[in-house]
Amino acid sequence: MKKTFLFFLMTFLLSWSTSKAQVGGNDYIIMLDNGASTTDQGFIDMKRGAVKLIEQLIACNRRNRVAVVHYGAGKYNDTSGIYTPIIYIESDFIGDQFIAQNFDRRLDFGDHLNEALGLVSNALDGTWNGDIISTQTTLSNSQPLKVVVFTDAERNTGALDGSYLVNYLNTTLNAPAAFKNVLAFKIDRQAQFTMIHANTNTSAVQAAASIASSGGSYMGSLETNVDDPDYGIWPRQYYNRPIGFGMLSSEMEYWKDMAGTICNSSGWGTVNFRYEPGECISHASGIGGTYNLPPGATLVHLRLEIGNIATGDIHPIPFNPTIVGNSFNTGLQPSDFDYAVNAGATGKYKFRIIMVYNYGGVTYNTYSWNNYPYFDYDIDMDCTLKTAPKEITKETIVKLTPNPTEGVFKVMLDSEIQSGQMEIKDLNGNTVFSKAIRKTKEIEADIIRQLQGVYLIRITSGNNEIYSGKIIKK
């Protein structure tokens, strides 16, 4: 009896010490500036960045939760209203990435961060306010609070349809009153701020950097705020984006690195992978990554699935990767998607890897999404239907130079094409360049007027030979 009691006591203590070793999560408010200076393309880039960061935050710590909040001064595509600071809350704090990522632009016309924070404060307190125009009007905060702001705002420009990082009613330089609601969050709620700022104006940069909490890597100048708990402390969690929210080819780890700064994964297993989207299952390629386990934990298995980015529908994908050390990789084949095809999967999907591991006698799951920061989806299940009637006899990856490009580049083929057609499309499927080809193996293309990002190249010869590639516009 004594031995039995000791056994259960040791089991309880081991389980308790394991749970104590796993750090708790955070509640993240992801605030998106919907002001007039945010173009539709700018919002697409902003959303992609926000979604990629959300994926990293949820992958970092399984207890993390996020809530997406838009702020502006009027409804998107509705000019009938009077300019006034408003917010739109997509959902309460949630740890489900497929729900968290499912949002569109809601607002427009102006951006007032200080006033938006006042409305978010109402939501956190459960206080009704008519300027919270979404169905979701409250936020149930139960963990340490962090606020991540995506904005291109000026310090203080214009009227209610203008752009304001600081208090609309008190814009005094270097005055705590200019940061009224930021201070309320930092002092009363012990909240931390991360600022992702697409602006190079000195006064705007200094104000945004002053709002940012300590941490990160920013060592530049800030606007003075003597009441700030972070006053006199560097570095700051300020990330300047001089070219907007689109990612450069050199920024592959941007969102992963940021999440590593603002999220604590201590005691939790993590997994990361990359897959270069080929759009169609006929172009499926290799998938590989790494995983890390807390000391004493053992890997049970890795699972792969695809989730519809609009509906969240999940379909399993056979996955038996080669594992060497803590690295894994495998090549995907069209037949791996048979279950999804037979189940009627349509639309655009993302890969998700689930790592199942045992720690202290308890089984845990942790997740990861594709770490490539350039793509909104990994697989288009519709293109199998679109291309099914066409018999493809050959497909070749073309050489592109220079890649990345500032606009003008060459497509190099191994052999001459007698006739054919080249198309360049953006990731939304829009054709941005088209050119007839005749008796050539070297084709010049120009996308200098296009926004930075990844573009898909497809050449179809008169013999139905297919040539494809991806170019990155700097």
Short mmCIF file of C-alpha atoms in Angstrom, two decimals:
data_model
loop_
_atom_site.label_atom_id
_atom_site.label_comp_id
_atom_site.label_asym_id
_atom_site.label_seq_id
_atom_site.Cartn_x
_atom_site.Cartn_y
_atom_site.Cartn_z
CA MET A 1 0.00 0.00 0.00
CA LYS A 2 2.84 2.35 0.89
CA LYS A 3 4.60 1.63 -2.42
CA THR A 4 1.37 2.25 -4.32
CA PHE A 5 0.92 5.60 -2.58
CA LEU A 6 4.51 6.60 -3.36
CA PHE A 7 4.04 5.61 -7.01
CA PHE A 8 0.97 7.83 -7.41
CA LEU A 9 2.68 10.63 -5.50
CA MET A 10 5.72 10.53 -7.80
CA THR A 11 3.45 10.39 -10.87
CA PHE A 12 1.56 13.46 -9.65
CA LEU A 13 4.74 15.37 -8.87
CA LEU A 14 6.23 14.54 -12.28
CA SER A 15 3.07 15.67 -14.06
CA TRP A 16 2.90 18.83 -11.93
CA SER A 17 6.56 19.72 -12.55
CA THR A 18 6.08 19.14 -16.28
CA SER A 19 3.11 21.49 -16.44
CA LYS A 20 4.98 24.10 -14.40
CA ALA A 21 7.90 23.91 -16.84
CA GLN A 22 5.61 24.82 -19.72
CA VAL A 23 5.24 28.57 -19.78
CA GLY A 24 1.74 30.04 -20.03
CA GLY A 25 0.42 31.77 -23.10
CA ASN A 26 -0.46 35.33 -24.07
CA ASP A 27 -3.49 37.03 -25.53
CA TYR A 28 -2.48 38.99 -28.65
CA ILE A 29 -4.56 41.79 -30.14
CA ILE A 30 -3.59 42.16 -33.81
CA MET A 31 -4.58 45.72 -34.77
CA LEU A 32 -4.84 46.50 -38.49
CA ASP A 33 -4.78 50.09 -39.74
CA ASN A 34 -7.59 50.41 -42.31
CA GLY A 35 -7.02 54.13 -42.95
CA ALA A 36 -7.28 55.90 -46.29
CA SER A 37 -3.56 55.58 -47.03
CA THR A 38 -3.88 51.78 -46.88
CA THR A 39 -4.50 50.76 -50.50
CA ASP A 40 -6.26 47.54 -51.40
CA GLN A 41 -2.92 45.98 -52.38
CA GLY A 42 -1.39 47.38 -49.21
CA PHE A 43 -4.09 45.66 -47.17
CA ILE A 44 -3.47 42.37 -49.00
CA ASP A 45 0.21 42.59 -48.01
CA MET A 46 -0.72 43.63 -44.46
CA LYS A 47 -3.17 40.76 -44.09
CA ARG A 48 -0.65 38.25 -45.41
CA GLY A 49 1.89 39.49 -42.86
CA ALA A 50 -0.66 39.40 -40.04
CA VAL A 51 -1.73 35.85 -40.95
CA LYS A 52 1.89 34.66 -41.12
CA LEU A 53 2.60 36.22 -37.72
CA ILE A 54 -0.55 34.67 -36.25
CA GLU A 55 0.57 31.27 -37.54
CA GLN A 56 3.94 31.71 -35.87
CA LEU A 57 2.43 32.88 -32.57
CA ILE A 58 0.05 29.91 -32.36
CA ALA A 59 2.86 27.53 -33.34
CA CYS A 60 5.17 29.07 -30.73
CA ASN A 61 2.99 28.30 -27.71
CA ARG A 62 -0.18 26.20 -27.82
CA ARG A 63 -1.77 28.40 -25.13
CA ASN A 64 -1.46 31.61 -27.17
CA ARG A 65 -4.65 33.22 -28.42
CA VAL A 66 -5.23 36.03 -30.93
CA ALA A 67 -7.96 38.54 -31.76
CA VAL A 68 -7.90 40.59 -34.97
CA VAL A 69 -9.16 44.19 -34.67
CA HIS A 70 -9.51 46.62 -37.58
CA TYR A 71 -9.50 50.35 -36.92
CA GLY A 72 -10.54 53.21 -39.17
CA ALA A 73 -12.95 56.14 -39.45
CA GLY A 74 -15.74 54.67 -41.58
CA LYS A 75 -16.96 51.47 -43.20
CA TYR A 76 -15.09 50.16 -46.21
CA ASN A 77 -16.81 51.06 -49.50
CA ASP A 78 -19.44 53.12 -47.65
CA THR A 79 -19.20 56.90 -47.96
CA SER A 80 -22.57 57.62 -46.34
CA GLY A 81 -21.29 57.84 -42.78
CA ILE A 82 -19.67 60.63 -40.78
CA TYR A 83 -15.96 60.28 -40.10
CA THR A 84 -15.42 59.00 -36.57
CA PRO A 85 -12.93 56.55 -35.03
CA ILE A 86 -14.41 53.04 -35.09
CA ILE A 87 -13.18 49.47 -34.70
CA TYR A 88 -14.29 46.09 -36.02
CA ILE A 89 -13.48 42.98 -33.95
CA GLU A 90 -13.29 39.77 -36.00
CA SER A 91 -13.64 37.38 -33.06
CA ASP A 92 -12.89 36.93 -29.40
CA PHE A 93 -9.43 35.64 -28.46
CA ILE A 94 -8.99 32.28 -30.15
CA GLY A 95 -6.28 29.68 -30.68
CA ASP A 96 -7.70 28.35 -33.97
CA GLN A 97 -5.61 29.72 -36.82
CA PHE A 98 -8.11 28.79 -39.53
CA ILE A 99 -10.73 31.00 -37.87
CA ALA A 100 -8.28 33.76 -36.94
CA GLN A 101 -7.00 34.14 -40.52
CA ASN A 102 -10.43 34.35 -42.13
CA PHE A 103 -11.00 38.11 -42.45
CA ASP A 104 -11.24 40.86 -45.05
CA ARG A 105 -10.88 44.61 -44.97
CA ARG A 106 -13.69 46.20 -42.96
CA LEU A 107 -12.94 49.93 -42.60
CA ASP A 108 -11.47 52.97 -44.37
CA PHE A 109 -11.04 56.77 -44.42
CA GLY A 110 -8.92 57.55 -41.32
CA ASP A 111 -6.78 55.95 -38.65
CA HIS A 112 -6.62 57.01 -35.00
CA LEU A 113 -4.65 54.56 -32.89
CA ASN A 114 -5.19 56.30 -29.54
CA GLU A 115 -8.96 56.44 -30.00
CA ALA A 116 -9.06 52.87 -31.33
CA LEU A 117 -7.30 51.70 -28.17
CA GLY A 118 -9.99 53.42 -26.14
CA LEU A 119 -12.61 51.36 -27.96
CA VAL A 120 -10.58 48.18 -27.51
CA SER A 121 -10.47 49.02 -23.80
CA ASN A 122 -14.28 49.17 -23.80
CA ALA A 123 -14.35 45.73 -25.42
CA LEU A 124 -11.95 44.32 -22.82
CA ASP A 125 -14.09 45.75 -20.00
CA GLY A 126 -17.34 44.56 -21.55
CA THR A 127 -18.59 48.14 -21.89
CA TRP A 128 -20.94 48.73 -24.82
CA ASN A 129 -19.88 51.37 -27.34
CA GLY A 130 -21.68 52.07 -30.61
CA ASP A 131 -18.35 52.78 -32.32
CA ILE A 132 -17.54 49.07 -32.06
CA ILE A 133 -19.46 48.20 -35.22
CA SER A 134 -18.87 44.43 -35.38
CA THR A 135 -21.17 41.71 -34.09
CA GLN A 136 -18.37 40.79 -31.69
CA THR A 137 -18.25 43.67 -29.19
CA THR A 138 -16.25 42.21 -26.29
CA LEU A 139 -12.84 40.64 -25.72
CA SER A 140 -12.39 38.09 -22.93
CA ASN A 141 -8.80 38.66 -21.87
CA SER A 142 -7.50 36.05 -19.41
CA GLN A 143 -3.74 35.96 -20.11
CA PRO A 144 -0.94 38.57 -20.22
CA LEU A 145 -1.87 41.02 -22.95
CA LYS A 146 0.20 41.96 -26.00
CA VAL A 147 -0.83 44.40 -28.73
CA VAL A 148 0.65 44.12 -32.23
CA VAL A 149 -0.07 47.09 -34.51
CA PHE A 150 0.25 47.03 -38.32
CA THR A 151 0.15 50.64 -39.52
CA ASP A 152 1.52 53.18 -41.96
CA ALA A 153 0.32 56.10 -39.81
CA GLU A 154 1.71 59.59 -39.42
CA ARG A 155 2.17 61.08 -35.96
CA ASN A 156 -0.72 63.51 -36.45
CA THR A 157 -1.95 64.56 -39.87
CA GLY A 158 -5.31 65.92 -41.01
CA ALA A 159 -8.70 65.78 -39.33
CA LEU A 160 -10.95 62.83 -38.50
CA ASP A 161 -10.23 61.43 -41.95
CA GLY A 162 -6.51 61.83 -41.28
CA SER A 163 -3.76 59.70 -39.77
CA TYR A 164 -2.89 59.73 -36.07
CA LEU A 165 -0.61 57.65 -33.89
CA VAL A 166 -1.17 60.01 -30.96
CA ASN A 167 -4.17 61.46 -29.15
CA TYR A 168 -6.40 63.34 -31.60
CA LEU A 169 -7.38 65.79 -28.84
CA ASN A 170 -3.85 66.43 -27.57
CA THR A 171 -0.96 66.15 -30.00
CA THR A 172 1.60 68.02 -27.87
CA LEU A 173 5.10 66.79 -28.70
CA ASN A 174 6.89 64.81 -25.95
CA ALA A 175 3.81 64.99 -23.69
CA PRO A 176 2.35 61.94 -21.91
CA ALA A 177 -1.15 63.19 -22.78
CA ALA A 178 -0.39 62.53 -26.44
CA PHE A 179 -0.07 58.82 -25.56
CA LYS A 180 -3.05 58.71 -23.19
CA ASN A 181 -4.57 55.34 -24.11
CA VAL A 182 -1.23 53.68 -24.81
CA LEU A 183 -0.22 54.54 -21.24
CA ALA A 184 -3.52 53.20 -19.92
CA PHE A 185 -2.79 49.87 -21.60
CA LYS A 186 0.81 49.74 -20.43
CA ILE A 187 0.15 50.83 -16.84
CA ASP A 188 -3.34 49.54 -16.03
CA ARG A 189 -3.26 46.37 -18.13
CA GLN A 190 0.51 45.71 -18.14
CA ALA A 191 0.22 45.33 -21.90
CA GLN A 192 3.20 45.22 -24.25
CA PHE A 193 3.20 46.86 -27.68
CA THR A 194 4.85 45.74 -30.91
CA MET A 195 4.77 48.30 -33.73
CA ILE A 196 5.12 47.22 -37.39
CA HIS A 197 5.29 50.56 -39.16
CA ALA A 198 5.37 51.28 -42.90
CA ASN A 199 6.45 54.92 -42.68
CA THR A 200 9.78 56.76 -42.92
CA ASN A 201 8.70 60.20 -41.65
CA THR A 202 10.95 61.05 -38.69
CA SER A 203 8.22 62.30 -36.35
CA ALA A 204 6.04 59.28 -37.16
CA VAL A 205 8.90 56.85 -36.60
CA GLN A 206 9.81 58.44 -33.26
CA ALA A 207 6.20 58.40 -32.05
CA ALA A 208 5.64 54.77 -33.08
CA ALA A 209 8.95 53.70 -31.54
CA SER A 210 7.93 55.44 -28.31
CA ILE A 211 4.69 53.43 -28.25
CA ALA A 212 6.62 50.18 -28.74
CA SER A 213 7.57 48.31 -25.57
CA SER A 214 11.10 47.37 -24.59
CA GLY A 215 12.57 44.34 -26.32
CA GLY A 216 13.20 43.66 -29.98
CA SER A 217 16.20 45.24 -31.69
CA TYR A 218 15.34 48.90 -32.44
CA MET A 219 17.98 51.23 -31.00
CA GLY A 220 16.95 54.43 -32.80
CA SER A 221 15.48 57.68 -31.52
CA LEU A 222 12.06 57.95 -29.86
CA GLU A 223 9.66 60.65 -28.85
CA THR A 224 10.01 61.39 -25.13
CA ASN A 225 7.30 60.12 -22.80
CA VAL A 226 8.37 60.37 -19.16
CA ASP A 227 5.27 58.51 -17.91
CA ASP A 228 5.98 55.45 -20.04
CA PRO A 229 7.00 52.38 -17.98
CA ASP A 230 9.58 51.80 -20.74
CA TYR A 231 10.97 55.34 -20.54
CA GLY A 232 14.73 55.39 -21.07
CA ILE A 233 14.87 51.70 -22.03
CA TRP A 234 16.22 50.35 -25.32
CA PRO A 235 15.90 48.33 -27.54
CA ARG A 236 12.24 48.58 -28.54
CA GLN A 237 9.80 46.25 -30.30
CA TYR A 238 9.62 48.60 -33.28
CA TYR A 239 9.86 47.21 -36.81
CA ASN A 240 10.10 49.74 -39.63
CA ARG A 241 8.88 48.76 -43.10
CA PRO A 242 10.12 51.45 -45.52
CA ILE A 243 8.74 49.59 -48.57
CA GLY A 244 5.44 48.44 -47.07
CA PHE A 245 4.30 45.11 -45.68
CA GLY A 246 5.36 42.93 -48.63
CA MET A 247 8.32 40.66 -48.00
CA LEU A 248 11.66 40.75 -49.80
CA SER A 249 13.53 37.60 -50.80
CA SER A 250 16.01 38.30 -47.99
CA GLU A 251 13.22 38.29 -45.36
CA MET A 252 12.38 34.60 -45.32
CA GLU A 253 12.57 34.42 -41.50
CA TYR A 254 10.97 37.82 -40.78
CA TRP A 255 7.77 36.69 -39.07
CA LYS A 256 9.37 33.68 -37.42
CA ASP A 257 12.08 35.89 -35.92
CA MET A 258 9.53 38.44 -34.74
CA ALA A 259 7.41 35.75 -33.10
CA GLY A 260 10.53 34.45 -31.37
CA THR A 261 10.96 37.91 -29.82
CA ILE A 262 7.39 38.48 -28.64
CA CYS A 263 6.45 34.88 -27.73
CA ASN A 264 7.84 32.57 -25.06
CA SER A 265 7.86 28.90 -26.07
CA SER A 266 9.74 27.63 -22.98
CA GLY A 267 8.79 24.08 -22.11
CA TRP A 268 6.79 23.48 -25.29
CA GLY A 269 7.67 21.47 -28.35
CA THR A 270 7.83 23.39 -31.62
CA VAL A 271 7.90 22.38 -35.29
CA ASN A 272 8.66 24.44 -38.39
CA PHE A 273 8.61 23.58 -42.08
CA ARG A 274 8.78 25.06 -45.55
CA TYR A 275 7.02 24.15 -48.73
CA GLU A 276 7.39 26.16 -51.92
CA PRO A 277 3.86 26.32 -53.29
CA GLY A 278 3.39 24.76 -56.71
CA GLU A 279 -0.27 25.79 -56.85
CA CYS A 280 -1.61 22.51 -58.29
CA ILE A 281 -1.23 19.02 -56.85
CA SER A 282 0.39 18.04 -60.15
CA HIS A 283 3.21 20.41 -59.16
CA ALA A 284 3.56 19.18 -55.57
CA SER A 285 7.14 19.34 -54.37
CA GLY A 286 9.24 18.57 -51.31
CA ILE A 287 8.33 19.48 -47.77
CA GLY A 288 10.90 19.64 -45.00
CA GLY A 289 11.60 21.19 -41.64
CA THR A 290 12.82 20.77 -38.10
CA TYR A 291 11.31 20.12 -34.69
CA ASN A 292 12.39 20.74 -31.13
CA LEU A 293 11.25 18.92 -28.01
CA PRO A 294 11.58 19.92 -24.36
CA PRO A 295 14.17 17.88 -22.43
CA GLY A 296 12.77 14.47 -21.56
CA ALA A 297 10.03 14.52 -24.20
CA THR A 298 9.72 11.90 -26.93
CA LEU A 299 8.34 12.26 -30.45
CA VAL A 300 5.25 10.14 -31.14
CA HIS A 301 4.71 11.09 -34.78
CA LEU A 302 4.28 13.88 -37.32
CA ARG A 303 1.02 14.30 -39.25
CA LEU A 304 0.29 16.35 -42.36
CA GLU A 305 -3.05 17.79 -43.40
CA ILE A 306 -4.47 20.51 -45.62
CA GLY A 307 -6.99 23.08 -44.43
CA ASN A 308 -9.22 25.22 -46.61
CA ILE A 309 -8.31 28.87 -46.01
CA ALA A 310 -11.95 29.96 -46.37
CA THR A 311 -13.92 27.18 -44.68
CA GLY A 312 -11.36 25.47 -42.44
CA ASP A 313 -12.25 22.04 -43.90
CA ILE A 314 -9.46 19.57 -43.07
CA HIS A 315 -8.21 16.63 -45.15
CA PRO A 316 -5.37 14.28 -44.10
CA ILE A 317 -2.34 13.75 -46.35
CA PRO A 318 -0.21 10.57 -46.11
CA PHE A 319 3.04 11.57 -44.42
CA ASN A 320 6.01 9.34 -43.70
CA PRO A 321 9.03 11.66 -43.79
CA THR A 322 12.66 10.72 -43.47
CA ILE A 323 13.83 11.90 -40.04
CA VAL A 324 17.51 12.55 -39.35
CA GLY A 325 18.24 14.06 -35.96
CA ASN A 326 15.57 16.71 -35.51
CA SER A 327 15.15 17.34 -39.25
CA PHE A 328 12.56 15.78 -41.54
CA ASN A 329 11.76 15.84 -45.24
CA THR A 330 9.77 14.05 -47.89
CA GLY A 331 8.57 14.50 -51.46
CA LEU A 332 4.86 14.83 -52.16
CA GLN A 333 3.15 13.10 -55.08
CA PRO A 334 -0.22 13.86 -56.72
CA SER A 335 -1.54 10.54 -55.37
CA ASP A 336 -1.00 11.82 -51.81
CA PHE A 337 -4.02 14.06 -52.39
CA ASP A 338 -6.37 11.23 -53.47
CA TYR A 339 -8.33 11.31 -50.20
CA ALA A 340 -8.93 15.06 -50.51
CA VAL A 341 -9.86 14.79 -54.20
CA ASN A 342 -12.27 11.91 -53.55
CA ALA A 343 -13.79 13.87 -50.65
CA GLY A 344 -14.60 16.68 -53.07
CA ALA A 345 -12.02 19.19 -51.83
CA THR A 346 -12.20 22.48 -53.72
CA GLY A 347 -10.63 25.88 -53.26
CA LYS A 348 -7.33 26.99 -51.81
CA TYR A 349 -5.62 25.11 -49.00
CA LYS A 350 -2.73 25.44 -46.59
CA PHE A 351 -0.54 22.67 -45.26
CA ARG A 352 -0.38 22.12 -41.52
CA ILE A 353 1.97 19.76 -39.72
CA ILE A 354 0.93 18.43 -36.34
CA MET A 355 3.68 17.16 -34.08
CA VAL A 356 2.48 14.73 -31.42
CA TYR A 357 4.85 14.18 -28.52
CA ASN A 358 4.86 12.71 -25.02
CA TYR A 359 6.10 14.79 -22.11
CA GLY A 360 5.88 13.64 -18.51
CA GLY A 361 3.35 10.96 -19.38
CA VAL A 362 1.05 13.45 -21.14
CA THR A 363 0.51 13.59 -24.91
CA TYR A 364 0.62 17.03 -26.54
CA ASN A 365 -0.02 18.37 -30.04
CA THR A 366 1.71 21.37 -31.53
CA TYR A 367 1.25 22.87 -34.98
CA SER A 368 3.10 24.59 -37.78
CA TRP A 369 2.12 26.22 -41.04
CA ASN A 370 4.30 26.87 -44.06
CA ASN A 371 7.08 29.27 -43.07
CA TYR A 372 7.38 30.81 -46.55
CA PRO A 373 6.18 34.42 -46.06
CA TYR A 374 5.26 35.14 -49.68
CA PHE A 375 2.14 33.03 -50.27
CA ASP A 376 -1.48 33.09 -49.12
CA TYR A 377 -2.04 29.40 -49.83
CA ASP A 378 -0.06 26.27 -50.67
CA ILE A 379 -2.34 24.16 -52.88
CA ASP A 380 -5.21 25.05 -55.23
CA MET A 381 -7.52 22.06 -55.41
CA ASP A 382 -9.56 23.65 -58.21
CA CYS A 383 -6.77 23.64 -60.77
CA THR A 384 -6.92 19.83 -61.07
CA LEU A 385 -10.32 20.32 -62.67
CA LYS A 386 -9.24 23.25 -64.80
CA THR A 387 -6.30 21.39 -66.31
CA ALA A 388 -7.78 17.89 -66.47
CA PRO A 389 -8.97 18.02 -70.10
CA LYS A 390 -5.57 19.16 -71.35
CA GLU A 391 -2.97 16.47 -71.89
CA ILE A 392 0.40 17.71 -70.72
CA THR A 393 3.23 15.91 -72.42
CA LYS A 394 6.14 17.72 -70.82
CA GLU A 395 6.82 20.21 -68.06
CA THR A 396 10.11 21.98 -67.41
CA ILE A 397 11.25 24.52 -64.84
CA VAL A 398 12.75 27.52 -66.62
CA LYS A 399 15.81 29.55 -65.68
CA LEU A 400 15.09 33.19 -64.76
CA THR A 401 17.70 35.92 -64.53
CA PRO A 402 18.01 38.05 -62.52
CA ASN A 403 15.84 36.57 -59.80
CA PRO A 404 14.86 38.52 -57.69
CA THR A 405 14.36 41.29 -60.23
CA GLU A 406 13.53 44.98 -60.15
CA GLY A 407 11.26 44.45 -63.13
CA VAL A 408 13.05 43.44 -66.33
CA PHE A 409 14.29 39.84 -66.55
CA LYS A 410 14.93 37.04 -69.03
CA VAL A 411 13.42 33.60 -69.30
CA MET A 412 16.02 31.10 -70.54
CA LEU A 413 14.92 27.86 -72.23
CA ASP A 414 17.07 24.83 -72.99
CA SER A 415 15.76 24.57 -76.53
CA GLU A 416 14.03 26.80 -79.04
CA ILE A 417 10.24 27.07 -79.07
CA GLN A 418 8.71 27.36 -82.52
CA SER A 419 5.52 28.96 -81.23
CA GLY A 420 3.71 29.46 -77.96
CA GLN A 421 2.41 31.85 -75.34
CA MET A 422 3.91 33.14 -72.07
CA GLU A 423 1.78 34.41 -69.19
CA ILE A 424 2.83 35.92 -65.87
CA LYS A 425 0.26 35.92 -63.06
CA ASP A 426 0.20 37.24 -59.51
CA LEU A 427 -0.74 34.96 -56.62
CA ASN A 428 -4.39 35.96 -56.97
CA GLY A 429 -4.46 34.53 -60.50
CA ASN A 430 -4.49 37.89 -62.30
CA THR A 431 -2.52 38.00 -65.56
CA VAL A 432 -0.02 40.88 -65.39
CA PHE A 433 2.02 40.10 -68.53
CA SER A 434 1.33 38.14 -71.71
CA LYS A 435 3.50 37.61 -74.75
CA ALA A 436 3.38 35.51 -77.91
CA ILE A 437 6.52 33.46 -78.54
CA ARG A 438 7.94 32.45 -81.92
CA LYS A 439 11.24 30.70 -82.72
CA THR A 440 13.16 31.67 -79.59
CA LYS A 441 14.83 30.19 -76.51
CA GLU A 442 15.33 33.51 -74.68
CA ILE A 443 12.33 35.67 -73.71
CA GLU A 444 12.48 39.12 -72.15
CA ALA A 445 9.73 40.16 -69.74
CA ASP A 446 8.96 43.34 -67.83
CA ILE A 447 6.97 43.57 -64.57
CA ILE A 448 8.52 46.84 -63.40
CA ARG A 449 5.08 48.38 -62.86
CA GLN A 450 3.92 45.54 -60.64
CA LEU A 451 4.07 45.53 -56.86
CA GLN A 452 6.78 43.61 -55.06
CA GLY A 453 6.01 39.96 -54.47
CA VAL A 454 6.06 36.55 -56.13
CA TYR A 455 4.78 36.03 -59.70
CA LEU A 456 4.10 32.75 -61.49
CA ILE A 457 5.40 32.20 -65.03
CA ARG A 458 3.83 29.70 -67.41
CA ILE A 459 4.81 29.07 -71.02
CA THR A 460 2.75 26.78 -73.24
CA SER A 461 4.29 25.75 -76.55
CA GLY A 462 2.41 24.85 -79.72
CA ASN A 463 3.24 21.21 -78.93
CA ASN A 464 1.52 21.53 -75.53
CA GLU A 465 4.83 21.52 -73.66
CA ILE A 466 4.65 23.38 -70.36
CA TYR A 467 7.43 25.52 -68.88
CA SER A 468 7.00 27.15 -65.49
CA GLY A 469 8.82 29.19 -62.89
CA LYS A 470 8.52 31.78 -60.12
CA ILE A 471 10.03 35.26 -60.13
CA ILE A 472 10.35 37.56 -57.12
CA LYS A 473 9.78 41.27 -57.80
CA LYS A 474 11.87 43.41 -55.43
#
